[in-house]
XYZ file of C-alpha atoms in Angstrom:
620
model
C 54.103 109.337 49.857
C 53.976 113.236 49.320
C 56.097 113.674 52.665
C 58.779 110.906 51.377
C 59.354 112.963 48.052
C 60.149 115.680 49.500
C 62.433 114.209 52.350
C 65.813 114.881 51.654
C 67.918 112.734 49.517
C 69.633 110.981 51.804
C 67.521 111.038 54.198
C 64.972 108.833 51.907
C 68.573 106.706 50.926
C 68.577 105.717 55.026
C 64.334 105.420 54.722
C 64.792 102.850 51.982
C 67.211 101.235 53.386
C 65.717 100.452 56.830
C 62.341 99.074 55.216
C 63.943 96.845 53.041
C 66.337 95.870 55.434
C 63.865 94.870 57.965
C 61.520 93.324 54.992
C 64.479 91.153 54.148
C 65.392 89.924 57.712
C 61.724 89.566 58.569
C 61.655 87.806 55.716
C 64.071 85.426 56.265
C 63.543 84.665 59.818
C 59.961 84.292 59.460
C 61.053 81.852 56.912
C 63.598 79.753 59.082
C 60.944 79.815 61.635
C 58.186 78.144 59.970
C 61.183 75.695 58.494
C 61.897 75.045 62.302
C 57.852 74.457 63.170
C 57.511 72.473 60.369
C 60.738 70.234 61.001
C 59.843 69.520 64.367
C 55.989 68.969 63.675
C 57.528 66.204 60.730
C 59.819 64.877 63.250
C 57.179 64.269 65.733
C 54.809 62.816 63.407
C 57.488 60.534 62.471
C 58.464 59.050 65.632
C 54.720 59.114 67.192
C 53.897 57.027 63.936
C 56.397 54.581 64.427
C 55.743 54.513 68.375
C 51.853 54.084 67.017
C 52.808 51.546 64.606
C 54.828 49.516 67.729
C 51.917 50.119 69.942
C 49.435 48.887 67.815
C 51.340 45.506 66.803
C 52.494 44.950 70.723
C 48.119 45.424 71.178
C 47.296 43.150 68.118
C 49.750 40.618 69.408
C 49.224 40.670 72.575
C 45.124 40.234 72.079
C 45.498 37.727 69.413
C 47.197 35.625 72.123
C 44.671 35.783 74.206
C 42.022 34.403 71.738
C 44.369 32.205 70.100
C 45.095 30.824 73.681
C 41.377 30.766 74.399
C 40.796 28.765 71.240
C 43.452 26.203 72.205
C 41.941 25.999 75.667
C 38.566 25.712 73.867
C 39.686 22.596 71.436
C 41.756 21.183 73.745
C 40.829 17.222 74.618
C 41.217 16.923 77.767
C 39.423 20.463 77.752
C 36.447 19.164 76.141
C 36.397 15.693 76.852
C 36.098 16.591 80.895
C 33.184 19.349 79.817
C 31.710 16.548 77.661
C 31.317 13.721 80.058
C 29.544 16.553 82.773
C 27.509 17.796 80.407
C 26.209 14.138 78.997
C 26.030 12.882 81.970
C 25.616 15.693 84.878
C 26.200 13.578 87.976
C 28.706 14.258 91.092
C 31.393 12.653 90.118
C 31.770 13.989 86.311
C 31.194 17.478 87.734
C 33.928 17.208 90.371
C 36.207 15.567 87.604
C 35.478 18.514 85.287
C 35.569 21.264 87.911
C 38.923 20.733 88.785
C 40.001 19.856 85.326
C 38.152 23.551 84.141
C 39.495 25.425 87.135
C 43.067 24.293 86.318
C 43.041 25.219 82.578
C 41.559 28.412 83.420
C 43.676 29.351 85.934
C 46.583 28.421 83.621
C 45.174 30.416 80.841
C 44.514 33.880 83.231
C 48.876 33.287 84.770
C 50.332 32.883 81.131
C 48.430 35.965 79.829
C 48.868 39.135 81.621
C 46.182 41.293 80.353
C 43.481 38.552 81.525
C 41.987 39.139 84.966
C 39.687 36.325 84.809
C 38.194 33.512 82.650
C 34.958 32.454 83.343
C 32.855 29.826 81.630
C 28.756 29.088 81.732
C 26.754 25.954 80.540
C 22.862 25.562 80.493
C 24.015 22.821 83.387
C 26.032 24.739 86.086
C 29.709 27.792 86.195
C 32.989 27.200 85.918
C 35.990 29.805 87.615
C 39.557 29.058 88.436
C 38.772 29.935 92.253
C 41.109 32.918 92.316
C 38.567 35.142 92.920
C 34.993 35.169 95.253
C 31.639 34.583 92.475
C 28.852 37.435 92.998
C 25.877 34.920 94.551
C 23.858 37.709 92.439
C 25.418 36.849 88.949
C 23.228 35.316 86.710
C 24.427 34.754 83.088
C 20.920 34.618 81.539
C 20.397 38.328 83.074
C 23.326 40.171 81.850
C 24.246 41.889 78.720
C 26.277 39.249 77.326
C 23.024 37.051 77.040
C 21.183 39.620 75.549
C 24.215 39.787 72.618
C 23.418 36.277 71.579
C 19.705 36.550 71.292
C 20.019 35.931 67.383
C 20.885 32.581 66.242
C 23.059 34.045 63.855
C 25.178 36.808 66.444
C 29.132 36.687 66.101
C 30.693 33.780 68.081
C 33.228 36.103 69.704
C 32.139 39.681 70.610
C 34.004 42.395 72.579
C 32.136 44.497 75.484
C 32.568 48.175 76.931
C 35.008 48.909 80.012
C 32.623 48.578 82.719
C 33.062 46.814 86.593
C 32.925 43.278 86.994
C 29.489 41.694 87.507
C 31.021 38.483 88.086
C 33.331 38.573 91.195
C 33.537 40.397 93.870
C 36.555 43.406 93.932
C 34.236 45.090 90.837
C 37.745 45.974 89.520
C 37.362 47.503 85.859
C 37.283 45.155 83.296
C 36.512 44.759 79.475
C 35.114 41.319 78.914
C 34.690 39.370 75.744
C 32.703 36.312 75.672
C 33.132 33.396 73.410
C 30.313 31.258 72.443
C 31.395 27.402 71.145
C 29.417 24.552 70.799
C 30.243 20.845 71.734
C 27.461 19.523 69.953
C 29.257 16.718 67.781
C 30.299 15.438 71.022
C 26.835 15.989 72.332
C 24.671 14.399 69.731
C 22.430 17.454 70.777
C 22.438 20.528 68.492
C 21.668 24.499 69.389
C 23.632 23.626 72.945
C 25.872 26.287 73.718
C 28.628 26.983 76.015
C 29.931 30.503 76.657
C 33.994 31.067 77.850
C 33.928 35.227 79.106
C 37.358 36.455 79.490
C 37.848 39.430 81.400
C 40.334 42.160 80.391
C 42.247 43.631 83.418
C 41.739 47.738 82.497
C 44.776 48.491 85.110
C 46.952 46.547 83.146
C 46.333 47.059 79.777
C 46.602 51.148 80.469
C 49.781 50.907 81.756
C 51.103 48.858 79.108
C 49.607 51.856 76.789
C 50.768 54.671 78.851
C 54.180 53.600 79.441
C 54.387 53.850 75.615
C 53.563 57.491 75.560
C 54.797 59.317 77.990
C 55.378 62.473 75.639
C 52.183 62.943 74.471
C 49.111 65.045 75.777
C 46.312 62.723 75.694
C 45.897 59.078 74.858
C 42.576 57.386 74.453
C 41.918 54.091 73.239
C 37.937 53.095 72.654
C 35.991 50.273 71.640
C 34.236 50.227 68.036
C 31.380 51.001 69.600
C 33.079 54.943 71.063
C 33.261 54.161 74.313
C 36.410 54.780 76.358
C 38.388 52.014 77.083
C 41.814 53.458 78.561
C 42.269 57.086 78.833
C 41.162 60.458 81.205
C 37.480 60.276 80.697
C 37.187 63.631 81.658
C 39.192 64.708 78.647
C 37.303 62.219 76.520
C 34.416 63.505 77.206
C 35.351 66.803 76.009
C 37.228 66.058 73.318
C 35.261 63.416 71.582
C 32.634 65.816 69.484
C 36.142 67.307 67.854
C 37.777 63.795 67.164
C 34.557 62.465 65.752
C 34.263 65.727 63.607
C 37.147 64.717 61.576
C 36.994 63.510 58.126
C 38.433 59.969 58.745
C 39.934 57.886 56.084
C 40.049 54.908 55.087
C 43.397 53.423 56.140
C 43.671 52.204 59.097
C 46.110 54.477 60.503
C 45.869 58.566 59.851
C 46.719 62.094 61.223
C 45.026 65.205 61.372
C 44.590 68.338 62.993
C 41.840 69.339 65.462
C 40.855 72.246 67.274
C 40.055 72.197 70.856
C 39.362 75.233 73.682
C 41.252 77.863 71.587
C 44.429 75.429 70.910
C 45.363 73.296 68.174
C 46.096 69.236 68.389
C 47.570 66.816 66.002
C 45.776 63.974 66.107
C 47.404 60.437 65.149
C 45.019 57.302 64.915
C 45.305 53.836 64.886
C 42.607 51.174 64.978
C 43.465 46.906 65.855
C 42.009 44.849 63.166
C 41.569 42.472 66.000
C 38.663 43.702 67.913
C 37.730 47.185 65.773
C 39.345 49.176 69.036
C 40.707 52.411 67.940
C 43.941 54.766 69.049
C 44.033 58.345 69.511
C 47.351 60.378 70.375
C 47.079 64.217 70.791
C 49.236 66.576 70.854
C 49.378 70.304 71.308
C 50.938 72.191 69.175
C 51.601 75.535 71.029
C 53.794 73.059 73.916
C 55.401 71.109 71.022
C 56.863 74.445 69.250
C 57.485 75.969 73.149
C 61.292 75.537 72.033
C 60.982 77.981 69.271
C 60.654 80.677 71.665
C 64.108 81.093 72.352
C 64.839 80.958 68.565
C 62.262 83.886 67.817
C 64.080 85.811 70.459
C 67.894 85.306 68.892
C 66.059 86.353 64.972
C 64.859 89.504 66.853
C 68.314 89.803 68.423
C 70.254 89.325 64.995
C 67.590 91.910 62.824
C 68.581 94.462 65.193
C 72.473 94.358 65.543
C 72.645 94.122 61.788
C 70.756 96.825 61.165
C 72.577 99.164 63.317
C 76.044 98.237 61.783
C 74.123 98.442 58.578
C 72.762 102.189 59.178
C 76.159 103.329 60.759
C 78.214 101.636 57.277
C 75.406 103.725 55.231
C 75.469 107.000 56.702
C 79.530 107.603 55.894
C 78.817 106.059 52.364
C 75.521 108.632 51.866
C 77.868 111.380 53.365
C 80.531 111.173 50.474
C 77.622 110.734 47.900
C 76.081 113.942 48.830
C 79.255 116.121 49.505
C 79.523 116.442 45.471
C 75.770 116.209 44.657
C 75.742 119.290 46.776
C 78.400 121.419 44.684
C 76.531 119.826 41.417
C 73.349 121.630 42.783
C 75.221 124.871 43.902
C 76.249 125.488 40.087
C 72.665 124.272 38.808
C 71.506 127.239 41.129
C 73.749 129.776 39.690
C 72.732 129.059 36.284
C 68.964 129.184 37.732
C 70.324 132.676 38.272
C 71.009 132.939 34.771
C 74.792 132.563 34.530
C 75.269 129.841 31.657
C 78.553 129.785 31.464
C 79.041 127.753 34.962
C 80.399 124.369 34.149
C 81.327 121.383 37.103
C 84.193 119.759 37.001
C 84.152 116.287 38.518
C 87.253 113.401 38.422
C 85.544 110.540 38.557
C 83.544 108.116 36.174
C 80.798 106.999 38.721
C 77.139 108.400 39.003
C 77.482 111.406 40.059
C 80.543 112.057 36.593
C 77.556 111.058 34.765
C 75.114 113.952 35.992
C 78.107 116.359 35.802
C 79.106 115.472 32.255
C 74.712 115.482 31.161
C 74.676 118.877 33.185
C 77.943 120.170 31.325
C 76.181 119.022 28.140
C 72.881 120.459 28.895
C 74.151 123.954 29.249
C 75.891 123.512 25.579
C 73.162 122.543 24.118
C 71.223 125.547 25.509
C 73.547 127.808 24.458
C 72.622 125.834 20.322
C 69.128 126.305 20.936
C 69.234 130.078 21.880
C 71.040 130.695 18.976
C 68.359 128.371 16.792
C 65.323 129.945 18.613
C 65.018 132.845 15.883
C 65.292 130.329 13.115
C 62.267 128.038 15.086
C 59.987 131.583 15.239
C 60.342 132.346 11.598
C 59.466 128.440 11.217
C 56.059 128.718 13.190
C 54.777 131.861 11.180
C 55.365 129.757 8.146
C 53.702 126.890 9.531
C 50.764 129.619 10.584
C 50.268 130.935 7.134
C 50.114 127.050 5.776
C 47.549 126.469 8.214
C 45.242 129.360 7.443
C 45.769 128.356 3.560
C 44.159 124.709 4.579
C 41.520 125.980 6.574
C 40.805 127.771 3.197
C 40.818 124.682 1.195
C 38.716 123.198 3.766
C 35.750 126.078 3.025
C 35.709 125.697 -0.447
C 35.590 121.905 -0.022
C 32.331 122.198 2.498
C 30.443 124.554 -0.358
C 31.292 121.344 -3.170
C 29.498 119.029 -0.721
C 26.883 121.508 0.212
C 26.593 121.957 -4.219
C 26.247 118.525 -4.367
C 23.050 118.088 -2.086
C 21.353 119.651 -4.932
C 21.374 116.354 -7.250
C 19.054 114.462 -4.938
C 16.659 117.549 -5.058
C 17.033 118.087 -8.796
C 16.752 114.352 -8.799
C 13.158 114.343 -6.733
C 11.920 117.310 -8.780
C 12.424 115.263 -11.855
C 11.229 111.963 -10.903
C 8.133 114.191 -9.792
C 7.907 115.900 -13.519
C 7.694 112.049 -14.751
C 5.019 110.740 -12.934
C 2.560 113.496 -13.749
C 3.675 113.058 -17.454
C 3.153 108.923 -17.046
C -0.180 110.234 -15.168
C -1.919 112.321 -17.855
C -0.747 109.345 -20.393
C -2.476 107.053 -18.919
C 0.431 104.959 -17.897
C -0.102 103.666 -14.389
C 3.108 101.186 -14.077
C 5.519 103.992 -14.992
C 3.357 107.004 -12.479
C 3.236 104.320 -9.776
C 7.389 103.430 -9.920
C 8.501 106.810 -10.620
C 5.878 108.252 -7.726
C 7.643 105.862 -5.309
C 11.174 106.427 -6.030
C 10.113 110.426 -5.762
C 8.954 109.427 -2.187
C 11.904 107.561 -2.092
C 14.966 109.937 -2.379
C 12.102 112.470 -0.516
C 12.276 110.769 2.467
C 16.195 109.672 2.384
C 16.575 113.688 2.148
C 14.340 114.296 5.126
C 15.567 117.806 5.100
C 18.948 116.733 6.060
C 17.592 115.177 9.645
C 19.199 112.100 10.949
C 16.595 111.414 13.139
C 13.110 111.028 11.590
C 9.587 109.096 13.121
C 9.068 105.992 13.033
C 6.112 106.139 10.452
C 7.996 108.112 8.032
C 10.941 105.199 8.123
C 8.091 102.559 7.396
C 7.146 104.760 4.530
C 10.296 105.006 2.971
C 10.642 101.458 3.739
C 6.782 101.110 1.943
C 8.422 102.573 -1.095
C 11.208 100.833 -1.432
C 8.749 97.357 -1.216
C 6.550 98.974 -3.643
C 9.248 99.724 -6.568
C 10.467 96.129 -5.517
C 7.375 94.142 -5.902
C 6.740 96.498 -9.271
C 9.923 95.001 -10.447
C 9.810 91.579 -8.856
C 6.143 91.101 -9.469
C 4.336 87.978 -7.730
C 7.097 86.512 -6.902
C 7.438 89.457 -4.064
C 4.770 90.289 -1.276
C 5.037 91.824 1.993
C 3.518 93.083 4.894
C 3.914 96.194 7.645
C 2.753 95.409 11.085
C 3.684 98.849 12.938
C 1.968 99.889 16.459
C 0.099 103.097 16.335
C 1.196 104.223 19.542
C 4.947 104.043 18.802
C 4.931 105.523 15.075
C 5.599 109.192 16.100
C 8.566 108.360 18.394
C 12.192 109.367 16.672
C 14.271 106.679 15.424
C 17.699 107.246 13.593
C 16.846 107.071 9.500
C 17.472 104.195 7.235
C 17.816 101.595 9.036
C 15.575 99.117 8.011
C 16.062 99.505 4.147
C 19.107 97.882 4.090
C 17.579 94.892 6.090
C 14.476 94.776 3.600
C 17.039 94.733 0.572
C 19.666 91.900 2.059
C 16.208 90.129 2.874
C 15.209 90.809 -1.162
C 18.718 89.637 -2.622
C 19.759 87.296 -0.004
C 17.039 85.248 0.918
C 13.756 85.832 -1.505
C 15.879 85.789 -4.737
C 17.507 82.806 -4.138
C 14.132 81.173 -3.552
C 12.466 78.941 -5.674
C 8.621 80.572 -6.171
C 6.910 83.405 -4.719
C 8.519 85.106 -1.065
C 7.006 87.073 1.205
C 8.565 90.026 3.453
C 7.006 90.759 7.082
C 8.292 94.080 8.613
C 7.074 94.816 12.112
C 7.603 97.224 14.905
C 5.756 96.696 18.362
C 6.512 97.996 21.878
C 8.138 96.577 24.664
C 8.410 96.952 28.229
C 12.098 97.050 29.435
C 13.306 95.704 32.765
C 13.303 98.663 34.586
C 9.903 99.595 33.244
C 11.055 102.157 30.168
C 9.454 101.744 27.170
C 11.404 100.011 24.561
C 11.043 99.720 20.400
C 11.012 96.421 18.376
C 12.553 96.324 15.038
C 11.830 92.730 13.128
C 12.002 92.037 9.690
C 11.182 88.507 8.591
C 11.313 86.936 4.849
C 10.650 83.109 4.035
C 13.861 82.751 1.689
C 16.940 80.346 1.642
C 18.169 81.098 5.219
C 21.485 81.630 6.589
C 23.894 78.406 6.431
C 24.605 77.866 11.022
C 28.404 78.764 9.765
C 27.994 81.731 8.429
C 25.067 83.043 10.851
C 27.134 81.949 13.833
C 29.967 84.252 12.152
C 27.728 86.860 11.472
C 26.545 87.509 14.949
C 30.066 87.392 16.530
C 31.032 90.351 13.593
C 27.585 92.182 14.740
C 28.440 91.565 18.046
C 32.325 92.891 18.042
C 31.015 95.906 15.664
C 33.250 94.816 12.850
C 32.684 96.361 9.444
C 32.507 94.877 5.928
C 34.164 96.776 2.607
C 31.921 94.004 0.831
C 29.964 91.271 1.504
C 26.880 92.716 4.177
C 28.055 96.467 3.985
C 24.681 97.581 5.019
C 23.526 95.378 7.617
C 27.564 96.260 9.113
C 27.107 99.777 8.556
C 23.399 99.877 10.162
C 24.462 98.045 12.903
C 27.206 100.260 13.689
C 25.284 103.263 13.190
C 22.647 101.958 15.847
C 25.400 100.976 18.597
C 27.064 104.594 18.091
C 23.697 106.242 19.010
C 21.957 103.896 21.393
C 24.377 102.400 23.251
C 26.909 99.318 22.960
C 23.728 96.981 24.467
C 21.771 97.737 20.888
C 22.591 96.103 17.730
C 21.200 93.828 15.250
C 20.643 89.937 16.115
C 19.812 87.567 13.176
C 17.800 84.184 13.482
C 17.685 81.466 10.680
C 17.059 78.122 9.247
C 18.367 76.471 5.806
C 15.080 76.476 3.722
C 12.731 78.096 6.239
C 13.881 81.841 5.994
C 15.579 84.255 7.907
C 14.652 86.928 10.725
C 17.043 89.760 11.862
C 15.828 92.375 15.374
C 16.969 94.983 16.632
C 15.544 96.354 20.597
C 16.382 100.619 21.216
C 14.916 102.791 23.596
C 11.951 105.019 22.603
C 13.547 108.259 22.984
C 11.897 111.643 23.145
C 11.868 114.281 20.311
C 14.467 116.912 21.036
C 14.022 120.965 19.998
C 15.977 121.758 17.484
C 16.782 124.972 15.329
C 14.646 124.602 12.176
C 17.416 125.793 9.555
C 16.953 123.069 6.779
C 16.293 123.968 3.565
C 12.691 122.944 2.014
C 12.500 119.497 0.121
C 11.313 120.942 -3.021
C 13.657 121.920 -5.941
C-alpha cells in the first residue's frame, strides 16, 4: 500500500485500471462459466430423467407381462385341468397327456416373451420343461434355494432371486429366476399341496435391452432389492457400491444426487420398479460431461486479454492529456512553495482539473486575507491568555470555599461531642447514647478525608447508623453484624453499605406490619482463580421488591444507570463500586413479596496502599 501511494499519478490511474479490469472480466467469465456448467449439468439431468423414466416403464412393462402371462398360463383350463387329472390320478397316460399339454404352454409362454429363457414347473409328483433345453440329472428342487424360500407357510407366493447360473439346465447361462408358488387344491380336494412355476430371466437379454438405452452414460447398474448386481460391470459395482449406498436416499421412487468416487465427482440418477423392488443407477462424471467447456475457458482467457490491451493503449493517451496540465498546476504550486504568492494558473476549461485551478487561485487569495488578519488573531490569543489566567484565579478561590466548608462536619462532631458529655453528667442516657452515635457517625464519614477505609471501621459506621435507628425506631427495629475477623482490616471504598441499610429501613422494614429485623454480613470467598474475594450482604425481612420492579432494578444496576430520585443511593453506590473495582462488580438484589429483600455485592480484597499522611486530624 505504502509503495502504491507514492507511485506516480498516472501510473496508479493504469494500476487501478488493470485490477479492476481484470476483476470485472474474471468476474464475468467466471460467471458465464458456471452458467454454462450448470446449463449443461440441468440439461443432462433432464434428458437422463426422462430416458430413466422410459427405461423404467419399458422394465415395469415388460416384467409385468411376464407375470401377468405366467398368471394366465397358471389359471388357464386346459392349463390346470391337464395338471389336475396327473396329479389326482398319477398314471401313464394322464402324465403323457399333461406333459405334452405343459411342455406346449411353456414353450409358448418362453417364444412370446423375450426376456424369459426358460419356464420350468415342479410338483410333489414329478417336472415339467418345454424340452428346449437338456435338465441337469443333478437338479433337485427340494435342495435348492428356492425351496428353502418357502419354508414358512406364510412366505410370498411370488419371490424374485439373485443373478446367478442356471442350476436347472445344462448351458449354466446367467439367469435371474423367480418362482411362483400356486395351489390347485380346490381342484384337488387336498389342501397345503403346492405347485411351483420358476421362470428364468435371460441376463444377456435383459442387459442389452438396458444398455442400448444408455449409451451416453458412464456406468449403469441395475440390482435386486436385496443389493446384488443384476446387469452392470461388476467390477465397477463392486467399487462403487459403499459410495452409492452412502447416500441419503429418499423417499420417492426416483432421485439424483451427487457422489464422490477415486478423486472424481458422479451424478447419480436412481430409479427403482415397483414390480419386483429392483433398483436403477446411472452415473455420470462430471469432469467428461463439462470436457466441452474447455474450449470456452480458453476463448474467456482469449477475450480478457485483447480487451485489456486496447483498454490500456485507449488509457494511456487519455492519462497523457490529464497530466500535461496537472503538471503546469504543480509547477506554479512549487513556485509559491518558493514563496512567490502572487503566481496564479490560468486554465480554459470547466472540467477537473478548472476546478483545482480555480480552488488553487482561491487559496492563494485567501492567504493573502489571512496574512493581513494574522496580527488581529495574535492580539486575540493574548486576550484569550489573560481571560484564562483570570479563571484559573476564580478556580483557587473556589477550592479554599470548599476546603472552608469541610470545617462544618468537624465543628459539627465537636458539638455533637460537647452534648453527649452534657446528656452524660445529667444523667440522661437516651440523649448521650444518640448524640454519641451520630458523633461516631459524621467521625467516621470524615475519615480524615480517605476514600478508602477498613472494613471494620465501615461496619462501625454502619453500627451507628443501626444504633440511632433502632433508638428512633425502637422494637420495631433489630439487627445483626456477622463480619469475618480475618477480612475486617482489608480496605474497602467508604459508605457503601449505609445506603443499603437505610433503603432496607425505609423500603422494606417500614412498610412492614410489626417488628423487622436487619442482618448485615461480610464473609470471604475464594475466587476462581484462587484470589481471595469479599462478600457484602445485607438482608431485612420487610415487604420485598414487587418481580417488576426488581427485574427493572437489576437491568438499571446492571447498565450503571443513575437515578435523580427514586434509589439515588443504591445507583450512586453501585456506580461508585463499578468505577473502582471493575465493570464485573456491582450490586445484585434478591426478593420476595412478603418475605423480605437481600441485596450483595462480591469485590476483590485488595491490599492497603502507602500513602502520604497529609490529612488534617478529626478533632475540631
Amino acid at each position: 500500500m505504502k509503495y502504491m501511494r507514492n507511485m506516480r499519478f498516472s501510473q496508479r490511474i493504469l494500476v487501478v485500471f488493470v485490477v479492476v479490469m481484470l476483476m470485472t472480466t474474471g468476474i464475468c467469465g467466471m460467471v458465464y462459466y458456471n452458467y454454462s456448467a450448470v446449463q449443461i449439468e440441468e440439461n443432462f439431468r433432464v434428458s437422463t430423467h426422462d430416458l430413466m423414466s422410459q427405461m423404467n416403464h419399458s422394465l415395469e412393462s415388460q416384467m409385468s407381462a411376464v407375470i401377468s402371462r405366467a398368471n394366465s398360463m397358471l389359471t388357464n383350463r386346459t392349463f390346470v385341468t391337464a395338471l389336475t387329472n396327473y396329479l389326482t390320478v398319477p398314471s401313464e397316460k394322464n402324465y403323457t397327456q399333461c406333459l405334452g399339454t405343459l411342455a406346449d404352454f411353456l414353450s409358448e409362454f418362453r417364444m412370446n416373451e423375450p426376456l424369459v429363457q426358460s419356464a420350468y414347473i415342479h410338483t410333489a409328483s414329478s417336472d415339467f420343461d418345454d424340452f428346449s433345453r437338456v435338465r441337469l440329472s443333478t437338479f433337485n428342487f427340494a435342495d435348492t434355494a428356492f425351496a428353502e424360500a418357502y419354508v414358512l407357510e406364510n412366505s410370498p407366493s411370488l419371490q424374485w432371486f439373485p443373478l446367478q447360473r442356471d442350476c436347472i439346465f445344462t448351458r449354466a447361462e446367467w439367469v435371474i429366476p423367480f418362482v411362483w408358488r400356486f395351489s390347485l387344491a380346490e381342484y384337488l380336494g387336498r389342501p397345503n399341496q403346492w405347485q411351483y412355476l420358476i421362470v428364468q430371466i435371460d441376463q444377456n437379454a435383459l442387459e442389452n435391452a438396458v444398455m442400448d438405452s444408455f449409451v451416453s452414460v458412464d456406468h449403469t447398474f441395475v440390482t435386486d432389492n436385496y443389493g446384488n448386481l443384476v446387469i452392470g460391470s461388476e467390477e465397477g459395482y463392486a467399487d462403487m457400491r459403499e459410495s452409492l449406498q452412502a447416500v441419503d436416499k429418499p423417499s420417492t421412487e426416483m432421485w439424483e444426487a451427487d457422489i464422490k468416487y477415486a478423486q472424481e465427482e458422479y451424478m447419480v440418477m436412481h430409479s427403482s420398479l415397483s414390480v419386483n423392488g429392483w433398483q436403477i443407477y446411472i452415473l455420470k462424471n462430471k469432469t467428461e460431461l463439462l470436457h466441452n467447456l474447455e474450449a470456452l475457458r480458453r476463448l474467456i482467457i482469449e477475450t480478457m486479454l485483447i480487451l485489456l490491451i486496447l483498454s490500456m493503449a485507449a488509457l494511456m493517451l487519455i492519462i497523457n492529456q490529464m497530466i500535461r496540465s496537472l503538471y503546469n498546476l504543480a509547477k506554479r504550486m512549487q513556485s509559491v512553495r518558493e514563496g512567490n504568492f502572487t503566481a496564479r494558473f490560468v486554465y480554459p476549461y470547466q472540467d477537473e482539473v478548472g476546478d483545482l485551478a480555480g480552488s488553487f487561485n482561491y487559496m492563494l487569495d485567501e492567504i493573502e486575507t489571512l496574512m493581513d488578519k494574522q496580527n488581529q488573531s495574535i492580539e486575540a490569543l493574548r486576550q484569550e491568555r489573560d481571560r484564562v489566567a483570570q479563571m484559573q484565579k476564580q478556580k483557587r478561590k473556589a477550592e479554599l470555599r470548599a476546603l472552608q466548608a469541610q470545617i462544618n462536619p468537624h465543628f459539627l462532631y465537636n458539638t455533637l461531642n460537647a452534648i453527649t458529655w452534657q446528656a452524660v453528667a445529667n444523667g440522661d442516657e437516651k440523649i448521650s447514647q444518640l448524640s454519641h452515635a451520630l458523633g461516631r457517625f459524621f467521625r467516621l464519614s470524615l475519615s480524615r478525608g480517605a476514600e478508602v477505609i477498613p472494613v471494620r471501621e465501615e461496619i462501625e459506621h454502619v453500627r451507628n447508623y443501626l444504633l440511632i435507628q433502632q433508638i428512633r425506631y425502637g422494637d420495631k427495629l433489630s439487627y445483626e453484624l456477622d463480619v469475618d475477623k480475618t477480612i475486617q482490616d482489608y480496605p474497602v471504598i467508604k459508605l457503601v453499605l449505609q445506603p443499603l441499610v437505610e433503603n432496607a429501613i425505609y423500603h422494606g422494614i417500614k412498610l412492614k406490619e410489626g417488628a423487622g429485623h436487619i442482618r448485615v454480613s461480610v464473609q470471604p470467598r475464594e475466587g476462581a482463580d484462587g484470589a481471595l474475594l469479599m462478600a457484602f450482604c445485607v438482608e431485612d425481612d420487610g415487604a420485598g421488591i414487587e418481580p417488576e420492579r426488581l427485574r427493572r432494578m437489576n437491568d438499571e444496576l446492571q447498565r450503571v444507570v443513575s437515578r435523580q430520585s427514586e434509589g439515588y443511593g443504591i445507583y450512586n453506590v453501585n456506580e461508585r463500586i463499578r468505577l473502582y473495582y471493575g465493570a464485573q462488580c456491582g450490586l445484585c438484589y434478591q426478593s420476595e413479596p412478603g418475605v423480605g429483600t437481600s441485596v450483595s455485592f462480591l469485590v476483590p480484597a485488595l491490599e492497603w496502599e502507602e500513602e502520604d499522611d497529609d490529612t488534617d486530624s478529626d478533632r475540631g
